[in-house]
mmCIF file of C-alpha atoms in Angstrom:
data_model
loop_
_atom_site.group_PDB
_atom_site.id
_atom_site.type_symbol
_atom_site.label_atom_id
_atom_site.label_comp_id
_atom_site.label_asym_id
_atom_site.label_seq_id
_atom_site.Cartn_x
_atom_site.Cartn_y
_atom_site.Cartn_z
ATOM 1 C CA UNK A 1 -18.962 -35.510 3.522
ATOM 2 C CA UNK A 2 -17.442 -34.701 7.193
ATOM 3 C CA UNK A 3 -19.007 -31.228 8.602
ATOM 4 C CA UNK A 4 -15.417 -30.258 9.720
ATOM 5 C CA UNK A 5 -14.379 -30.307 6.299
ATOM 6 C CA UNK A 6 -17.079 -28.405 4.948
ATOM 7 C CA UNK A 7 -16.403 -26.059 8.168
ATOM 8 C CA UNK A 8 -13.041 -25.142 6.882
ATOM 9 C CA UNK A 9 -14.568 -24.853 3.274
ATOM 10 C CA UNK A 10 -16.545 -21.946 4.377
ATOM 11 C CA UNK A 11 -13.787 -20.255 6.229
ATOM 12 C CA UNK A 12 -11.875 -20.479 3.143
ATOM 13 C CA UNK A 13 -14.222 -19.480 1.038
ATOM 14 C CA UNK A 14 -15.457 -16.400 3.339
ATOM 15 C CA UNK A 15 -11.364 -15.491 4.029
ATOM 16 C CA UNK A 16 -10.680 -15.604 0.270
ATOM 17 C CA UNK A 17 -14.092 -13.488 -0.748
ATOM 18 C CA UNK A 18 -13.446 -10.947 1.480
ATOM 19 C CA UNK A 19 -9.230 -10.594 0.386
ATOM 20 C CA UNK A 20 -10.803 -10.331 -3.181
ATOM 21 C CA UNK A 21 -12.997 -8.031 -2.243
ATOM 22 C CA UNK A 22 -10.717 -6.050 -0.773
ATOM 23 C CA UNK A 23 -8.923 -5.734 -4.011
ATOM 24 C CA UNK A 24 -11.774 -4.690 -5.613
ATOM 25 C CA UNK A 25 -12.544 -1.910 -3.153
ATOM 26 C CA UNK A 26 -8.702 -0.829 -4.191
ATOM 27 C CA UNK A 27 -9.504 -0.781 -7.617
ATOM 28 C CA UNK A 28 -12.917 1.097 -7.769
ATOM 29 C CA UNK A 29 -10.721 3.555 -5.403
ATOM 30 C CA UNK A 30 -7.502 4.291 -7.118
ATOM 31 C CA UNK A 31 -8.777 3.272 -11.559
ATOM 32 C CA UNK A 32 -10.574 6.578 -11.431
ATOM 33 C CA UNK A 33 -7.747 8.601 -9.713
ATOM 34 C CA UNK A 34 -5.675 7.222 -12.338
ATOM 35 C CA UNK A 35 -3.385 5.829 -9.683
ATOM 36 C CA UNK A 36 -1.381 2.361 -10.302
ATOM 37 C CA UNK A 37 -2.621 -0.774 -8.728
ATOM 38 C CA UNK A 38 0.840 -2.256 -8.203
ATOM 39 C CA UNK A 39 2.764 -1.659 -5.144
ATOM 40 C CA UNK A 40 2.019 -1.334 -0.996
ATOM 41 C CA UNK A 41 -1.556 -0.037 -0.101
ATOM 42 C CA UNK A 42 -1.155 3.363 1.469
ATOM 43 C CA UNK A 43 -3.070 6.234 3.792
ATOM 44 C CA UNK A 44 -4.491 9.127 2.380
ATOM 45 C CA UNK A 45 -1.545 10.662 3.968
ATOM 46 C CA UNK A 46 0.771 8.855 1.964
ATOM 47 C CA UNK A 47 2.008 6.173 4.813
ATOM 48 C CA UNK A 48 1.983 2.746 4.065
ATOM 49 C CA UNK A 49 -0.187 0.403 5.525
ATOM 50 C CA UNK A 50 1.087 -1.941 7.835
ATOM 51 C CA UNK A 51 0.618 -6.008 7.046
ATOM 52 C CA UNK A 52 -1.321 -6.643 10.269
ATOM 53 C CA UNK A 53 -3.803 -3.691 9.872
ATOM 54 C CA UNK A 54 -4.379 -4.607 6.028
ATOM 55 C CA UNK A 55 -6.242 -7.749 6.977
ATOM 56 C CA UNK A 56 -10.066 -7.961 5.394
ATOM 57 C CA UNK A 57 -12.214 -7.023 7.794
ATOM 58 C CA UNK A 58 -10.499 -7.680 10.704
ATOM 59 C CA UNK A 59 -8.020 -4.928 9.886
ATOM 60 C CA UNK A 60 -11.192 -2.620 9.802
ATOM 61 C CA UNK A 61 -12.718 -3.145 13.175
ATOM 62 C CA UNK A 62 -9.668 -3.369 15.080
ATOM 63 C CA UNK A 63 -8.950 0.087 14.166
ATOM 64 C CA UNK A 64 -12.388 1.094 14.251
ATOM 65 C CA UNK A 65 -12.178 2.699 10.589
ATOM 66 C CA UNK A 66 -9.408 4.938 11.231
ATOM 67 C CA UNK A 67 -5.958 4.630 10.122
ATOM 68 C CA UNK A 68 -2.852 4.241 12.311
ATOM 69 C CA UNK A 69 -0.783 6.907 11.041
ATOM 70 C CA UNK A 70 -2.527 9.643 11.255
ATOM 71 C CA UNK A 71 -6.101 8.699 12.452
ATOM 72 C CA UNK A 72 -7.424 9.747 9.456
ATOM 73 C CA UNK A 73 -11.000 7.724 8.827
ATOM 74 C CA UNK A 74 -11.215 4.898 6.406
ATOM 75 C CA UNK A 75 -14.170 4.961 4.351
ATOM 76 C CA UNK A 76 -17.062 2.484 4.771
ATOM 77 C CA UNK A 77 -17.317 1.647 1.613
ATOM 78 C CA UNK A 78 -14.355 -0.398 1.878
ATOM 79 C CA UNK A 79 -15.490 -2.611 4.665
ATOM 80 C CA UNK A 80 -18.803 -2.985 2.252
ATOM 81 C CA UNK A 81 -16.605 -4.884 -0.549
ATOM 82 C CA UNK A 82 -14.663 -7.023 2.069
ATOM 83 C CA UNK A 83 -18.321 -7.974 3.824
ATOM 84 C CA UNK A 84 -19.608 -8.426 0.143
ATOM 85 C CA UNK A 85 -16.563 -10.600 -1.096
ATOM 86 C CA UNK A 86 -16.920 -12.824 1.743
ATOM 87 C CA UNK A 87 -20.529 -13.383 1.305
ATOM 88 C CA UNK A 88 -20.203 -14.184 -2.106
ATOM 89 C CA UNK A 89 -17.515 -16.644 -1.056
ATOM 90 C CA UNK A 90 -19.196 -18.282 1.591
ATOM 91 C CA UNK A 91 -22.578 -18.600 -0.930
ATOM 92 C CA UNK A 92 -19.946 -19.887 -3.288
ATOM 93 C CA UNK A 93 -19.239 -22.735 -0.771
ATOM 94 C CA UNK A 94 -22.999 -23.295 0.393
ATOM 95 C CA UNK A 95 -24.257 -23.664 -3.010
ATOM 96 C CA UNK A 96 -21.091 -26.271 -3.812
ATOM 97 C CA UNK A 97 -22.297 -27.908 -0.592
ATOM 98 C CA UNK A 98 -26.250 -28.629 -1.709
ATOM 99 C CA UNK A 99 -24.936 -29.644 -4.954
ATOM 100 C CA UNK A 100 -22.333 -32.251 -4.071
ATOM 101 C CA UNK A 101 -23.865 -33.387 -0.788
#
């Protein structure tokens, strides 16, 4: 099968890994609080995030795990589900590349 295609598998899979791990990092965070999973992702402070700093990963580092609003620091253990998720997706699309060639 063409490389570039197989390419763009991986950055799927590794975009769409990390954005589910990312909700898992939001669940494991706010299920024991007792908090609702619905609605806009929010600062401790109560702000909501914006769009463009809510990106897996990316998000993360270009705010060097602190929070716009109110600097406040993001814990690390969210950036460890989003590096997790996309590892597990980009496995995902290695092992679907040995097995279909």
């Amino acid at each position: 099968m063409n490389p570039a295609i197989w390419a763009l598998a991986a950055v799927f899979g590794a975009v769409f890994g990390a954005s589910i791990g990312s909700f898992l990092g939001v669940v494991a965070d706010r299920l024991p609080r007792g908090e609702s999973l619905g609605g806009r992702s929010h600062c401790v402070c109560g702000q909501p995030i914006l769009a463009r700093d809510n990106l897996p990963i990316v998000g993360y580092l270009a705010r060097r795990g602190r929070a716009r609003c109110c600097g406040a620091r993001i814990p690390l253990r969210f950036l460890g589900f989003e590096l997790a998720g996309a590892g597990i997706g980009l496995a995902t699309v290695g092992v679907l590349m040995l097995t279909v060639g």
